[in-house]
Structures are given as structure tokens and as C-alpha cells.
Short mmCIF file of C-alpha atoms and ligand atoms in Angstrom, two decimals:
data_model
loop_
_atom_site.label_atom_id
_atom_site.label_comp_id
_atom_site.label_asym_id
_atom_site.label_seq_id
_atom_site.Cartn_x
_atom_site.Cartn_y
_atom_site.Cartn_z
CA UNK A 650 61.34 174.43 88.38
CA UNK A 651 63.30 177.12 87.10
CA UNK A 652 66.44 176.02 85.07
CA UNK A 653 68.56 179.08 86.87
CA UNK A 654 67.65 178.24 90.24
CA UNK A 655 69.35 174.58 90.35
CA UNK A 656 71.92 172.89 88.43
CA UNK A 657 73.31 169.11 87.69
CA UNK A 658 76.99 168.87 87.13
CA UNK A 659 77.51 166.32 84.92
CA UNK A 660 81.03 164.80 86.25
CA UNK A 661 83.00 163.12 83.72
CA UNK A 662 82.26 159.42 85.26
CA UNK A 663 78.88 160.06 84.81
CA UNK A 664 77.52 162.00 81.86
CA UNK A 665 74.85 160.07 81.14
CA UNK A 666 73.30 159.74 84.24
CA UNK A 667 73.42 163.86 85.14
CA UNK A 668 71.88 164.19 82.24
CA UNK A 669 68.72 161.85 82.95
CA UNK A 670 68.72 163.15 86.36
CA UNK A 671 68.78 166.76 84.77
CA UNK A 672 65.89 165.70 82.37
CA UNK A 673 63.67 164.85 85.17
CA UNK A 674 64.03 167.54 87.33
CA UNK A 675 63.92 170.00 84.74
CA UNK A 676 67.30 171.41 86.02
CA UNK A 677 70.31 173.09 83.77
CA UNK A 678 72.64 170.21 82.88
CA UNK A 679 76.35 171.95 82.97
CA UNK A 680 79.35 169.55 81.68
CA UNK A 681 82.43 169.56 83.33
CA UNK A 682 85.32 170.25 80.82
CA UNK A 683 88.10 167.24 81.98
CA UNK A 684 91.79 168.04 81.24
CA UNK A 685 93.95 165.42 82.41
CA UNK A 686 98.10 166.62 82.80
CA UNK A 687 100.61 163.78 81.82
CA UNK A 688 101.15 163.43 85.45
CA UNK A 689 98.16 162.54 85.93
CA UNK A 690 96.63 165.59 87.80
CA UNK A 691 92.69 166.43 86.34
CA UNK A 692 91.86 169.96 86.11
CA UNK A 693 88.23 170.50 85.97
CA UNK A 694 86.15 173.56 84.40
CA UNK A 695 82.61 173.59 85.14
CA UNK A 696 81.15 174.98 80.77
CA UNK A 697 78.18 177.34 82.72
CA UNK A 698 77.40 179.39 85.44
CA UNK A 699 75.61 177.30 88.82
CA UNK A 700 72.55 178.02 90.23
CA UNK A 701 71.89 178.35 93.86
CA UNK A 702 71.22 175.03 94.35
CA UNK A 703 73.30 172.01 92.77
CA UNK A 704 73.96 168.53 92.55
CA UNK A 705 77.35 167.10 91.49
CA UNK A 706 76.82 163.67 89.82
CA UNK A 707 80.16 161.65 89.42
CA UNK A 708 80.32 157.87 90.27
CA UNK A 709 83.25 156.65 91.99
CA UNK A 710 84.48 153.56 90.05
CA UNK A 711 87.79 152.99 88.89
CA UNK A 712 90.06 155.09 88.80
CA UNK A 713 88.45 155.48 92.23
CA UNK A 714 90.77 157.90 93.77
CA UNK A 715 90.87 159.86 90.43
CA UNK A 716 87.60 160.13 90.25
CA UNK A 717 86.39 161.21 93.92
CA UNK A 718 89.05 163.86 93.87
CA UNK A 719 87.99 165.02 90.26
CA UNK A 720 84.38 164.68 92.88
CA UNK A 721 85.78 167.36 94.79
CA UNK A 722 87.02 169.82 92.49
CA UNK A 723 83.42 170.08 91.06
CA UNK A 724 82.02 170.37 94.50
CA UNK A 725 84.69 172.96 96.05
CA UNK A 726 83.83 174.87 92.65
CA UNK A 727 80.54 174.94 92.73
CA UNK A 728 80.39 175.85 97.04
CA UNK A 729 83.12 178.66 95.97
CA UNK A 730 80.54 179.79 93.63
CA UNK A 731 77.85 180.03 96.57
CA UNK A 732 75.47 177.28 95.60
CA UNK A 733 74.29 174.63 98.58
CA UNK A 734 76.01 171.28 96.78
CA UNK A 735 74.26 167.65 97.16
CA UNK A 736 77.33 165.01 96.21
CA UNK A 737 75.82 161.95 94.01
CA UNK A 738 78.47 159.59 94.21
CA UNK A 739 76.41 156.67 93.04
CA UNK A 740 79.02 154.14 93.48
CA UNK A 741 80.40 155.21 97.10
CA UNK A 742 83.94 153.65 96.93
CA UNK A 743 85.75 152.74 99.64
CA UNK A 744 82.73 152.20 101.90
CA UNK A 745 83.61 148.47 102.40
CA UNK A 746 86.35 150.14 104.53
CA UNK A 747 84.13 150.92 107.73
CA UNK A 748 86.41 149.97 110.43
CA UNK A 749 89.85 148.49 111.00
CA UNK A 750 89.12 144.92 110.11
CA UNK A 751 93.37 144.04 111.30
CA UNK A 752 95.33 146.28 113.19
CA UNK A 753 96.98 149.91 111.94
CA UNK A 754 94.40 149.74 108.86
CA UNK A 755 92.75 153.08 108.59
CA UNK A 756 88.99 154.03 108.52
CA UNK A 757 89.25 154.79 105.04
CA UNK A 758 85.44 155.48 104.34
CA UNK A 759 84.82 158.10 107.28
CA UNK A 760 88.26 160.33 105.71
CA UNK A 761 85.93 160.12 102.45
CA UNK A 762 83.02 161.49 104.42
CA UNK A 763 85.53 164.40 105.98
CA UNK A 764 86.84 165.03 102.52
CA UNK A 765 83.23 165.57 100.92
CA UNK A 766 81.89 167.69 103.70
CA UNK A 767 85.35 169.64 103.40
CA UNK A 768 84.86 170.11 99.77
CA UNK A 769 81.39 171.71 100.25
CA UNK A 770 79.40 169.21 99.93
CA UNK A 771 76.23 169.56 102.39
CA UNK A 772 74.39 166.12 101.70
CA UNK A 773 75.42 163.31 99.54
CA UNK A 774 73.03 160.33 97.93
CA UNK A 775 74.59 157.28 97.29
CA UNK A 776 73.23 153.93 95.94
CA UNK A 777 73.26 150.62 98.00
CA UNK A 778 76.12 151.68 99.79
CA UNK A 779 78.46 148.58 100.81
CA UNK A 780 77.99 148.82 104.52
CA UNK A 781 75.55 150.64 106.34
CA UNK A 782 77.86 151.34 109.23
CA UNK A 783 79.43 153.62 106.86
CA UNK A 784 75.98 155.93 106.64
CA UNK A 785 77.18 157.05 110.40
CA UNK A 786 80.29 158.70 109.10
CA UNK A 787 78.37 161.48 106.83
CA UNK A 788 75.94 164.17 108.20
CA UNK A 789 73.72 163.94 105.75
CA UNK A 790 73.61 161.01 103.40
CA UNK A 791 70.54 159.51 101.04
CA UNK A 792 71.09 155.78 100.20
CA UNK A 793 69.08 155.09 97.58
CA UNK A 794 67.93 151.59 96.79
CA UNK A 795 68.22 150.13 94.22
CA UNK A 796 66.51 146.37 94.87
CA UNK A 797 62.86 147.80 93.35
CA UNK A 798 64.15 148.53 90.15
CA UNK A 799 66.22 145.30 89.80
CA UNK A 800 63.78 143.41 91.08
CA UNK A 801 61.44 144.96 88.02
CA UNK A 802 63.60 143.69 86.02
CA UNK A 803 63.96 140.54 86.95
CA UNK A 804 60.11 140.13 87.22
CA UNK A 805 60.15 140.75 83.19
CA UNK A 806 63.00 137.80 82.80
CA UNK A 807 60.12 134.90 83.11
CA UNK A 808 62.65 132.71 85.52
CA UNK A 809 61.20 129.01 86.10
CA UNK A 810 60.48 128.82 89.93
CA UNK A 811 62.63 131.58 90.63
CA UNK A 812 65.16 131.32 93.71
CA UNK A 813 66.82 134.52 95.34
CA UNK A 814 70.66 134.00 96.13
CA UNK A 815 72.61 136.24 98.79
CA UNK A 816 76.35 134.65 97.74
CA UNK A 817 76.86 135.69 101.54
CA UNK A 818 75.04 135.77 105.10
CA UNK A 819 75.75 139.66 105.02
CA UNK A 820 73.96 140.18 102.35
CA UNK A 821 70.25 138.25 103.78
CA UNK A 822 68.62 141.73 104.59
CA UNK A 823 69.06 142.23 100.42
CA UNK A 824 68.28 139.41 98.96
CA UNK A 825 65.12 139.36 101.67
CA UNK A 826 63.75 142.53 100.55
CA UNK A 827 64.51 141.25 96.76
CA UNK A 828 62.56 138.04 96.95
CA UNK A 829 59.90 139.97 98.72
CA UNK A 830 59.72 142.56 95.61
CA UNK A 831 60.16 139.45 93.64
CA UNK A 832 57.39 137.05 95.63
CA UNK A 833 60.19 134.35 95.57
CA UNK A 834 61.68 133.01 98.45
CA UNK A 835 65.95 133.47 98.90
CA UNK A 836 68.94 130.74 100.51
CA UNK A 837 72.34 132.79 101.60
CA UNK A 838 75.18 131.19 100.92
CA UNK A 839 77.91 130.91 102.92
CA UNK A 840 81.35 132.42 102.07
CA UNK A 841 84.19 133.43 104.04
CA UNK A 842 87.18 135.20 102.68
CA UNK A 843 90.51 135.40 103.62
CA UNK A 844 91.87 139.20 104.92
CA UNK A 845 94.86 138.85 103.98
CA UNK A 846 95.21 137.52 100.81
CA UNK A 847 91.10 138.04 99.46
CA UNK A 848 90.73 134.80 98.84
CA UNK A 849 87.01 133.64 98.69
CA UNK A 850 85.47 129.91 100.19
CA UNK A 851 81.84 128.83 99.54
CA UNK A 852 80.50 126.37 101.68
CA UNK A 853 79.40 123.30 99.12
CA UNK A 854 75.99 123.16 100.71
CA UNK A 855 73.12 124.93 100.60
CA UNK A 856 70.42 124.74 102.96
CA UNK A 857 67.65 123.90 100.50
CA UNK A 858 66.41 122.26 97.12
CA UNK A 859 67.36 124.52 94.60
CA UNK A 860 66.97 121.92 91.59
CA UNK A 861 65.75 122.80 88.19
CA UNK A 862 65.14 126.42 89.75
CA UNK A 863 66.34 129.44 88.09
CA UNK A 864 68.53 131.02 90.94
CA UNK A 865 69.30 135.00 91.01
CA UNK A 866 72.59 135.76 92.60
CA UNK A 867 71.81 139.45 93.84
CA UNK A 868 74.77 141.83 95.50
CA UNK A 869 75.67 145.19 96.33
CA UNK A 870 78.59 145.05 93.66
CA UNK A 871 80.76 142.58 91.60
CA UNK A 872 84.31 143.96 91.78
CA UNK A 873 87.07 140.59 90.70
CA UNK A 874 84.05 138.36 90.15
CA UNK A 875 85.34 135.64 93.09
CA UNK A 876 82.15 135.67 94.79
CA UNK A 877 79.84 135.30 91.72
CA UNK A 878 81.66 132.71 90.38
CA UNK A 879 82.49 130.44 93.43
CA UNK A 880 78.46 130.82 94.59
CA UNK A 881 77.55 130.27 90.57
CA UNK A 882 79.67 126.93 91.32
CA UNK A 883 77.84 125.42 94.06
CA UNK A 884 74.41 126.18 92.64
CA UNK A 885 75.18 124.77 89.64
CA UNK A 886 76.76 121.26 91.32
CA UNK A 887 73.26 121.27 93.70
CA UNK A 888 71.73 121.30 90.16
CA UNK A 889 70.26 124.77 89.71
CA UNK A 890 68.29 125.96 86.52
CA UNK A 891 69.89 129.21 84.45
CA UNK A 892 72.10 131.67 87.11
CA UNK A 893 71.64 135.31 86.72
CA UNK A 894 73.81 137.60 88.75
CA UNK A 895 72.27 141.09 89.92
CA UNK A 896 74.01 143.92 91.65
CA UNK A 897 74.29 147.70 92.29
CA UNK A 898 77.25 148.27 90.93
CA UNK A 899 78.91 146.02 87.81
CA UNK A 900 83.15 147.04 88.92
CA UNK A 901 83.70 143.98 86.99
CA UNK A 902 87.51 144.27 87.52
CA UNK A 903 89.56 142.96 84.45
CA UNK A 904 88.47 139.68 83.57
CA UNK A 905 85.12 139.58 85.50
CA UNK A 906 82.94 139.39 83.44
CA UNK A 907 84.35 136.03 80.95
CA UNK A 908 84.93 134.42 84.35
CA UNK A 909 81.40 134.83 85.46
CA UNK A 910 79.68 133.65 81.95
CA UNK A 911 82.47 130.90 82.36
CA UNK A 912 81.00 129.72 85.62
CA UNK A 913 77.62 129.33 84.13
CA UNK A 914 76.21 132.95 84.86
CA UNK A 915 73.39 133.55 82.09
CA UNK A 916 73.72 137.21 82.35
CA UNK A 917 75.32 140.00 84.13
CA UNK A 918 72.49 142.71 84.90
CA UNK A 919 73.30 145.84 86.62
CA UNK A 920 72.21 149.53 87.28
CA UNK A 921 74.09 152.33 85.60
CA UNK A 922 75.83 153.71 88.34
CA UNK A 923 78.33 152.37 86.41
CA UNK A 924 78.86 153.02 83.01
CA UNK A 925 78.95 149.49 80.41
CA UNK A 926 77.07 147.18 78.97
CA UNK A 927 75.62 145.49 81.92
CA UNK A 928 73.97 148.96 82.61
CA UNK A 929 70.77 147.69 82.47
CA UNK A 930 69.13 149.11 85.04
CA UNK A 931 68.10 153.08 85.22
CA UNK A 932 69.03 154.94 88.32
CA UNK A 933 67.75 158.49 87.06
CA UNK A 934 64.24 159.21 88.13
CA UNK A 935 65.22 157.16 91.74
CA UNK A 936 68.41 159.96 92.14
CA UNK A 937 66.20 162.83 90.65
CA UNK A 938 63.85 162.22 93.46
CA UNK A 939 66.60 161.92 96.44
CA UNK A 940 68.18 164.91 95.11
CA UNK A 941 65.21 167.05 95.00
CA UNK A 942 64.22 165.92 98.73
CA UNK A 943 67.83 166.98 99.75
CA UNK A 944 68.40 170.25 98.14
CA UNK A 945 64.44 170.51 99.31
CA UNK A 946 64.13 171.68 95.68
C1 R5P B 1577 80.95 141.47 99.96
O1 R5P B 1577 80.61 141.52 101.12
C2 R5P B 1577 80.23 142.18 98.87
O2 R5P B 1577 78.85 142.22 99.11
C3 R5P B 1577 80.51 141.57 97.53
O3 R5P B 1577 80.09 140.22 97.57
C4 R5P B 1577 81.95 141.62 97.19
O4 R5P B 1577 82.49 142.86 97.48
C5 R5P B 1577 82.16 141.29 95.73
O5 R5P B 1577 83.52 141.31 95.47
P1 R5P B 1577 84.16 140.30 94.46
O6 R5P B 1577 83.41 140.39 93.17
O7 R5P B 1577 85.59 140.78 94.34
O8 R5P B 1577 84.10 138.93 95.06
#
């Protein structure tokens, strides 16, 4: 492919990953020069010309609302410049916001999807988005997932009797296709939290023997750790083997992370959508390929 013809913005949440993207599409890698104001306002200046096809790669973790708007700037920048724009927001915040779970909350996820398309942006590939209800609010979205490559991963950990672990009935479809991948069977869990104040409950029992068995917690994302650590609880009172907790996306909000290996959890193993050292897990080649099937490159 021609290195003029179609370009990866590297955004500044996710350098690393444009750049393996870039590498295996053979595209021009251009950085985005960050310049943050001491109000807090970014301005963004893209270091080389676009081609006429691009992808702008910039995860959405925290600061979330810094960085989708610094998302924007590259995207409005790059459709200014005349390029057709694919949006890889590998970590698609606020799509656990797909409807108005009490009343007067807004739909923040489907303003996200107006604010992308409004930028320029004429497809966008995410990874394990939150909620699949939230796929309806974008015209043209890739969710890429990422449950093969974990799943490789955990294949090369040599777990004794390995058990699959959904921390929550929403997330069966998951951990189904996981222990599939895996040739393991899975358990949900069952949690409830509170809407108000966030607060998580496990249910004590679990609806099978999971003693002496290695147990794999698997999730979209770990954000304050409260799930992780109240499921890593019960397994480990119904005498599971070690815990390992798998996700999309490792948010691992403040503390997280000591109060998960505190609870028992072996490891912490997630893909890089997020930047850290629970970045295990590659993304590149999987987003090379979804990009080039957008921009039809
Ligand atoms: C919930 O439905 C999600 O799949 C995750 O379990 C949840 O968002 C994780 O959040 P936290 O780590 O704050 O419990």
C-alpha cells in the first residue's frame, strides 16, 4: 500500500498502538503534537501532511472527556484536510451509558456517536464495546473482539482444570464464547449493583463445583475494581484454585489494582487499549485489519 495514500494518526492516548497498527498496514504513522494550556484546553497539531484515507487512533480512558475531544480535533483536522477518517477509539467511553437507566439521565453514549460523526468521522472501530445497544447509535461502527486473543493467552497460562467466570449474568454471551476459545466450560456470577450509590453485591453461591479449579474472571473492563474483587471473594470462599482476572480494557481506577491482588487475584491481564503494565495483550494486527476493511483500503 502506498504510504501517501493512507495515514494513522497516532493520538496522544495511544502512540504505541498507531504505531503497530501503522506497521502492519504499511501506512505513514503521523504524531500528533499535544499542547495542553493551563486551563486545561489541548491544542492539537497533526507533525505531517494526511493522505486520502486515515485512521485516527486515540483510546478514550481517563481523562475521558479530555481525551475524546482531543479525538475530535484530530478527526475535524484531518476531514478539513479532505481525507475519509475511520475513528479508533479502542476504549469507547461512556458506552455503559445506553439509555436512561433513572429518570432525566441523558443518553450519554448516542451524543458521543453525534459528536464523532460531526467531527468527520465516517466509521469508527471500537473494541468490546460495553453494551451492544450502543452499536445502534453510530452509522458505521467495527467492534472488534477481543476474546480470541485473550483467550490465546490464557491457553499459554497452563491453568489446572480451568473454569471461565462472567462476575455477572450480562456478561454470559463473553465468557461463553471465551470458554469455547478456551475448551473450558464458564459459571456467571450473580451481582447486582446499586444505581445510586454503585455499590456492588455478589450472590455467595455459585451454581457449581469450582474446587481446586483455576477460575478466570473475564470482563469487558475493570474500572474501581468492585466487581473483580467481590466475585474473586466468593470463588475463593467456594474454594477455587489461583484467580486470574481478564478484560478489554484495564481502567483500573486509583487503587484497583492492590485491591484486586489483595482479594486473591493472581494476575491482572489485559489488552493494550489501554496503556500500563497489564497491557498484555496486542490489539494491533486485530485493528489493522478492521481499519483496512473500513477505509476499504
Ligand atoms: C459491568 O456490567 C461491566 O461489565 C463491568 O463488570 C464493570 O463495569 C466493572 O466496573 P468495576 O470495576 O467498577 O466494578
Amino acid at each position: 500500500m502506498a504510504a501517501d495514500i493512507s495515514s494513522i494518526v497516532a493520538g496522544p492516548s495511544s502512540p504505541e498502538l498507531a504505531a503497530g497498527i501503522a506497521k502492519h498496514l504499511g501506512a505513514k504513522l503521523v504524531s500528533a503534537e499535544l499542547r495542553v494550556f493551563s486551563d486545561g484546553e489541548s491544542k492539537i497539531r497533526l507533525t505531517a501532511s494526511i493522505g486520502k484515507k486515515c485512521a485516527v487512533v486515540q483510546s478514550a480512558y481517563p481523562p475521558t472527556d479530555t481525551h475524546l475531544l482531543q479525538a475530535m480535533m484530530m478527526i475535524k483536522k484531518c476531514a478539513d484536510d479532505g481525507a475519509e477518517v475511520c475513528a479508533v477509539i479502542p476504549y469507547l467511553a461512556y458506552a455503559r451509558q445506553d439509555r436512561a437507566f433513572l429518570e432525566g439521565e441523558s443518553v450519554s453514549v448516542a451524543l458521543v456517536a453525534k459528536l464523532l460523526a460531526a467531527a468527520g468521522a465516517k466509521s469508527v472501530v471500537t473494541v468490546d464495546i460495553h453494551s451492544e445497544a450502543a452499536l445502534a447509535f453510530f452509522s458505521s461502527i467495527t467492534n472488534v473482539s477481543s476474546m480470541p486473543l485473550l483467550a490465546a493467552h490464557a491457553a499459554s497460562l497452563k491453568l489446572k482444570d480451568a473454569l471461565v467466570v462472567s462476575p455477572d449474568t450480562g456478561g454470559i454471551p463473553r465468557a461463553q464464547q471465551f470458554a469455547r476459545l478456551l475448551k473450558t466450560d464458564m459459571t456467571a456470577l450473580k451481582k447486582s449493583r446499586d444505581r445510586t450509590t454503585g455499590e456492588v453485591t455478589v450472590e455467595q453461591r455459585i451454581d457449581m463445583d469450582v474446587s481446586g479449579r483455576d477460575a478466570i474472571l473475564i470482563d469487558d473492563m475493570i474500572s474501581s475494581g468492585g466487581s473483580i474483587v467481590k466475585a474473586a471473594e466468593v470463588l475463593r470462599k467456594n474454594g477455587a484454585g489461583k484467580i486470574y482476572a481478564m478484560c478489554a480494557h484495564a481502567l483500573l481506577i486509583g487503587d484497583a489494582a492492590s485491591k484486586i491482588a489483595a482479594a486473591g487475584v493472581q494476575e491482572i491481564i489485559a489488552t493494550n487499549s489501554i496503556p500500563g503494565r497489564h497491557a498484555k495483550v496486542d490489539l494491533s494486527k486485530a485493528l489493522a485489519e478492521a481499519v483496512r476493511k473500513a477505509l476499504l483500503l
